[in-house]
Amino acid sequence: MRGREDRDPNALRYSGKPGHVESYFLRANDPDRPRALWLKATVFAPIDGPAEMESWLIYFDGSRARPIAGRESVPLVGPVTEAVPGATRVHAARLHFELAGRGSAAGTVRTSTGDAHVDVTWSRSQSPVGAPLSMLPRRLAHGGSFPRSKLLSPLPSLLFSGTLDVNGEHVELRGWRGMQGHNWGREHAFEYAWGQCVFAPEGSEPEAMVEGLSARVRIGGRTTPLISCLAVRRGPRTFRFDRLVDLWRQHASVEADRWSLRMSGNDGEARLEMDATGRPIACLGYRNPDGHKSYCFNTKLATVRLQVQPARGSAFECRSEHGGALELLRRTPDPRFPDVV
Amino acid sequence: MTLSFVEAMRGWLRAGTGPDIPVSFEIHAVQRGRGRFEVKGVIAAPPLTRETPARGTLELGLRAIAYHLEFTSTDGRALTLDATKHPTLLSPLRSMTAMHAIVRDAEGTAVASGEMRFNTRDLPGFLRSWVPALGNAHRELDARRRQIERRTLARDGGS
């Protein structure tokens, strides 16, 4: 019998009831220049009011101070996803995803500079790094009421190709690296820092990736301290730091545009630094089903340094100059970002 | 009878004002004289050096256990790591598991320094390694070292 934990990681969790928000998102980074594309399809079901589908697009170019970003909302009509053999189709406004190991995203999203057209395909990394990943312990990732928002990476390492037409610019995606994620819940976490980075294989160094999270969540009307988890993959090995409750082995620091995390556990010790200082950042207004608004400060061009001291084997380090996805969610806006998407 | 064992030490080094550097080594020590061991193994201290072969000596005395390892940095410099444990009955666990380590270049200039520790979870394997018949930790480490040597030769030969 297939248990809940064996479900397709892209299976829709929205049951049609109010009080739910669920997203499928994609990210692709140019390995040679600080450029990145982020796409998201969201089903938003407020407690009061009709459900909507949202499409999101951000194009980050390190040569510009501000990214080009846009969002479209339409009433939810019909099913959110469509199951086809080996894939999950998602339609959000004029944006369409076919989520699979060999998948595609195509469509149009209105941005501050006019319509942006995207047409990309991807293939999953064939290394073990590309297997579906849950940072949270399995029992928490798939069920239960804690945490209220869940997160999975069905495709944590992808290789993209295709085109993006935005602001009169034609961008060719050739060998861009990225990932596909899936999150859902009754609300967004109260506050969080989330980061992900894929490190391409280089010489004898195998492919690697890191994904981590530090979040404050609401329990019984109180806000917890930062609770962190981290997963690192390098070649065939996975290092997990996901005990959650062992706060004495977690040291997280979230600043305006930076996040640092030190974790230790049975798999060893890991240190992660993600810095978006001076990089283009978009401020996204995330609605919660209960009416509260959260602000997500989102860049895909963060610098990343990951250092791991495994309990078994040699220490290693992975770096990226501009390949880090960094999202900092807060309950308050930031005056540096007057334009909220 | 020739004594031998396999030991792993891990820690963090500081180089100037830069970020800490993770450092680990795993060595196979073989007795070559009274209290004197020849060591071969693998060291990593990225970005100073990725996983690379290391050779050196270990002097085992009642008051000091001194490690001296020689290896090559990622950019081809000859480096050494020196570290000494000072066993004392006043603090037996800490004094036998922690040591100050210094990495120096060929001119003897300190490149990085910090503390390395023996993880007590490695103790069963460490004790077993003193009796080669009980395991093959030394063979696994020697095979890993040779694999890294071949990889290094292939990389340097191809450049």
Coordinates of N, CA, C and O in Angstrom, one line a residue, chain A residues 263-339:
Chain A
M263 N 24.9 24.5 11.6 CA 24.1 23.3 12.1 C 25.1 22.2 12.4 O 26.1 22.0 11.7
S264 N 24.8 21.5 13.5 CA 25.5 20.2 13.7 C 24.6 19.1 14.1 O 23.4 19.4 14.5
G265 N 25.0 17.9 13.9 CA 24.2 16.8 14.2 C 24.9 15.5 13.9 O 26.1 15.5 13.8
N266 N 24.1 14.4 13.7 CA 24.8 13.1 13.5 C 25.6 13.0 12.3 O 26.5 12.2 12.1
D267 N 25.2 13.8 11.3 CA 25.9 13.8 10.0 C 27.2 14.7 10.0 O 27.8 14.8 8.9
G268 N 27.4 15.4 11.0 CA 28.6 16.3 11.1 C 28.2 17.7 11.4 O 27.3 18.0 12.2
E269 N 28.9 18.6 10.7 CA 28.6 20.1 11.0 C 28.6 20.8 9.6 O 29.4 20.4 8.7
A270 N 27.7 21.7 9.5 CA 27.6 22.5 8.2 C 27.5 24.0 8.5 O 26.8 24.3 9.5
R271 N 28.1 24.8 7.7 CA 27.9 26.2 7.8 C 27.5 26.8 6.4 O 28.1 26.4 5.4
L272 N 26.5 27.6 6.4 CA 26.0 28.1 5.2 C 25.9 29.6 5.3 O 25.4 30.2 6.3
E273 N 26.4 30.4 4.3 CA 26.3 31.8 4.3 C 25.7 32.2 2.9 O 26.2 31.8 1.9
M274 N 24.6 32.9 3.0 CA 24.0 33.4 1.7 C 23.9 34.9 1.9 O 23.4 35.5 2.9
D275 N 24.4 35.7 0.9 CA 24.5 37.1 0.9 C 23.9 37.7 -0.3 O 24.4 37.4 -1.4
A276 N 22.9 38.6 -0.2 CA 22.3 39.2 -1.4 C 22.6 40.7 -1.4 O 22.0 41.5 -2.1
T277 N 23.6 41.1 -0.6 CA 23.9 42.6 -0.5 C 24.3 43.1 -1.8 O 25.2 42.6 -2.5
G278 N 23.6 44.2 -2.3 CA 23.9 44.8 -3.6 C 23.4 44.0 -4.7 O 23.6 44.5 -5.9
R279 N 22.7 43.0 -4.5 CA 22.1 42.2 -5.6 C 20.6 42.7 -5.9 O 20.0 43.1 -4.9
P280 N 20.1 42.5 -7.1 CA 18.7 42.9 -7.3 C 17.8 42.0 -6.5 O 17.9 40.8 -6.5
I281 N 16.8 42.6 -5.8 CA 15.9 41.9 -4.9 C 14.5 42.4 -5.3 O 14.3 43.6 -5.4
A282 N 13.6 41.5 -5.3 CA 12.2 41.8 -5.5 C 11.4 41.7 -4.2 O 11.7 40.8 -3.4
C283 N 10.5 42.6 -4.0 CA 9.6 42.5 -2.8 C 8.3 42.0 -3.3 O 7.6 42.7 -4.0
L284 N 7.9 40.8 -2.8 CA 6.6 40.2 -3.2 C 5.6 40.3 -2.1 O 6.0 39.9 -0.9
G285 N 4.4 40.7 -2.4 CA 3.4 40.7 -1.3 C 2.7 39.4 -1.3 O 1.9 39.1 -2.3
Y286 N 2.9 38.6 -0.3 CA 2.2 37.3 -0.2 C 1.0 37.5 0.7 O 1.1 37.8 1.9
R287 N -0.1 37.1 0.2 CA -1.4 37.1 1.0 C -1.5 35.8 1.7 O -1.1 34.8 1.2
N288 N -1.9 35.9 3.0 CA -2.3 34.7 3.7 C -3.8 34.5 3.7 O -4.5 35.5 3.6
P289 N -4.2 33.3 3.8 CA -5.6 33.0 3.7 C -6.4 33.7 4.8 O -7.6 34.0 4.6
D290 N -5.8 34.1 5.9 CA -6.6 34.8 7.0 C -6.6 36.3 6.8 O -7.1 37.0 7.6
G291 N -6.0 36.8 5.7 CA -6.0 38.2 5.4 C -4.8 38.9 5.7 O -4.5 40.0 5.2
H292 N -3.9 38.4 6.5 CA -2.6 39.0 6.8 C -1.8 39.0 5.5 O -1.9 38.1 4.7
K293 N -0.9 40.0 5.5 CA 0.0 40.1 4.3 C 1.5 39.8 4.8 O 1.9 40.3 5.9
S294 N 2.2 39.1 4.0 CA 3.7 38.9 4.3 C 4.4 39.5 3.2 O 3.9 39.6 2.0
Y295 N 5.7 39.8 3.4 CA 6.6 40.4 2.4 C 7.8 39.5 2.2 O 8.5 39.2 3.1
C296 N 7.9 39.0 1.0 CA 9.0 38.1 0.6 C 10.0 38.9 -0.2 O 9.8 39.4 -1.3
F297 N 11.2 39.0 0.4 CA 12.3 39.7 -0.2 C 13.1 38.6 -1.0 O 13.7 37.7 -0.3
N298 N 13.1 38.7 -2.3 CA 13.4 37.5 -3.1 C 14.5 37.8 -4.1 O 14.4 38.7 -4.9
T299 N 15.6 37.1 -4.0 CA 16.6 37.2 -5.0 C 17.1 35.8 -5.4 O 17.0 34.9 -4.6
K300 N 17.6 35.7 -6.6 CA 18.1 34.4 -7.0 C 19.6 34.6 -7.4 O 20.1 33.7 -8.1
L301 N 20.2 35.7 -7.0 CA 21.6 35.9 -7.3 C 22.5 36.1 -6.1 O 23.5 36.8 -6.2
A302 N 22.1 35.4 -5.0 CA 23.0 35.5 -3.8 C 24.3 34.8 -4.0 O 24.4 33.8 -4.7
T303 N 25.3 35.3 -3.3 CA 26.5 34.6 -3.2 C 26.3 33.5 -2.1 O 25.6 33.7 -1.1
V304 N 27.0 32.4 -2.3 CA 26.8 31.2 -1.4 C 28.1 30.6 -1.0 O 29.0 30.4 -1.9
R305 N 28.3 30.4 0.3 CA 29.4 29.6 0.7 C 28.9 28.5 1.6 O 28.2 28.8 2.7
L306 N 29.1 27.3 1.3 CA 28.7 26.1 2.1 C 30.0 25.4 2.5 O 30.8 25.0 1.7
Q307 N 30.1 25.2 3.8 CA 31.2 24.4 4.3 C 30.6 23.2 5.1 O 29.8 23.4 6.0
V308 N 31.1 22.0 4.8 CA 30.6 20.9 5.5 C 31.8 20.1 6.1 O 32.8 19.8 5.5
Q309 N 31.6 19.7 7.4 CA 32.6 18.9 8.1 C 31.8 17.6 8.4 O 31.2 17.5 9.4
P310 N 31.9 16.6 7.5 CA 31.1 15.4 7.7 C 31.6 14.6 8.9 O 32.8 14.6 9.3
A311 N 30.7 13.9 9.5 CA 31.0 13.0 10.6 C 32.0 11.9 10.1 O 32.8 11.3 10.8
R312 N 31.8 11.5 8.8 CA 32.7 10.5 8.2 C 33.1 11.1 6.9 O 32.3 11.6 6.1
G313 N 34.4 11.1 6.6 CA 34.9 11.6 5.3 C 35.5 13.0 5.5 O 35.6 13.6 6.6
S314 N 36.0 13.5 4.4 CA 36.8 14.7 4.4 C 35.9 16.0 4.3 O 34.8 15.9 3.7
A315 N 36.4 17.1 4.9 CA 35.7 18.3 4.8 C 35.6 18.8 3.4 O 36.5 18.5 2.6
F316 N 34.5 19.5 3.1 CA 34.5 20.1 1.7 C 33.8 21.4 1.8 O 33.1 21.8 2.7
E317 N 34.0 22.2 0.7 CA 33.4 23.5 0.6 C 32.8 23.7 -0.8 O 33.4 23.2 -1.8
C318 N 31.7 24.3 -0.9 CA 31.1 24.7 -2.2 C 30.8 26.2 -2.2 O 30.3 26.7 -1.2
R319 N 31.1 26.8 -3.4 CA 30.8 28.2 -3.5 C 30.1 28.6 -4.8 O 30.3 27.9 -5.8
S320 N 29.3 29.6 -4.7 CA 28.7 30.1 -5.9 C 28.7 31.7 -5.8 O 28.3 32.2 -4.7
E321 N 29.1 32.3 -6.9 CA 29.2 33.8 -6.8 C 27.8 34.4 -7.0 O 27.6 35.5 -6.5
H322 N 27.0 33.8 -7.8 CA 25.7 34.4 -8.0 C 24.6 33.4 -8.3 O 23.6 33.6 -9.1
G323 N 24.7 32.2 -7.7 CA 23.7 31.1 -8.0 C 22.8 30.8 -6.9 O 22.1 29.8 -7.0
G324 N 22.7 31.6 -5.9 CA 21.9 31.3 -4.7 C 20.5 31.9 -4.7 O 20.3 33.1 -4.9
A325 N 19.5 31.0 -4.5 CA 18.2 31.5 -4.3 C 18.0 31.8 -2.8 O 18.2 31.0 -1.9
L326 N 17.7 33.1 -2.5 CA 17.5 33.5 -1.1 C 16.2 34.2 -1.0 O 16.0 35.2 -1.7
E327 N 15.3 33.8 -0.1 CA 14.1 34.4 0.2 C 13.9 34.7 1.7 O 14.2 33.8 2.5
L328 N 13.6 35.9 2.0 CA 13.5 36.3 3.4 C 12.0 36.8 3.5 O 11.7 37.8 2.9
L329 N 11.3 36.1 4.3 CA 9.9 36.5 4.5 C 9.7 37.2 5.8 O 10.1 36.7 6.9
R330 N 9.0 38.4 5.8 CA 8.8 39.1 7.0 C 7.3 39.6 7.0 O 6.7 39.6 6.0
R331 N 6.9 40.0 8.2 CA 5.5 40.5 8.3 C 5.4 42.0 8.0 O 4.3 42.6 8.0
T332 N 6.6 42.7 7.9 CA 6.6 44.1 7.7 C 7.2 44.5 6.4 O 8.2 43.8 6.0
P333 N 6.7 45.6 5.7 CA 7.4 46.0 4.5 C 8.7 46.6 4.8 O 9.1 46.9 5.9
D334 N 9.5 46.9 3.7 CA 10.8 47.5 3.9 C 10.8 48.7 3.0 O 10.5 48.7 1.8
P335 N 11.1 49.9 3.6 CA 11.0 51.2 2.8 C 11.9 51.2 1.6 O 11.7 52.0 0.7
R336 N 12.9 50.3 1.6 CA 13.8 50.3 0.5 C 13.1 49.8 -0.8 O 13.6 49.9 -1.9
F337 N 12.0 49.1 -0.6 CA 11.3 48.5 -1.7 C 9.8 49.0 -1.7 O 8.9 48.4 -1.3
P338 N 9.7 50.2 -2.3 CA 8.3 50.8 -2.4 C 7.4 50.1 -3.3 O 6.2 50.1 -3.1
D339 N 8.0 49.4 -4.3 CA 7.1 48.7 -5.3 C 7.0 47.2 -4.9 O 7.9 46.4 -5.0

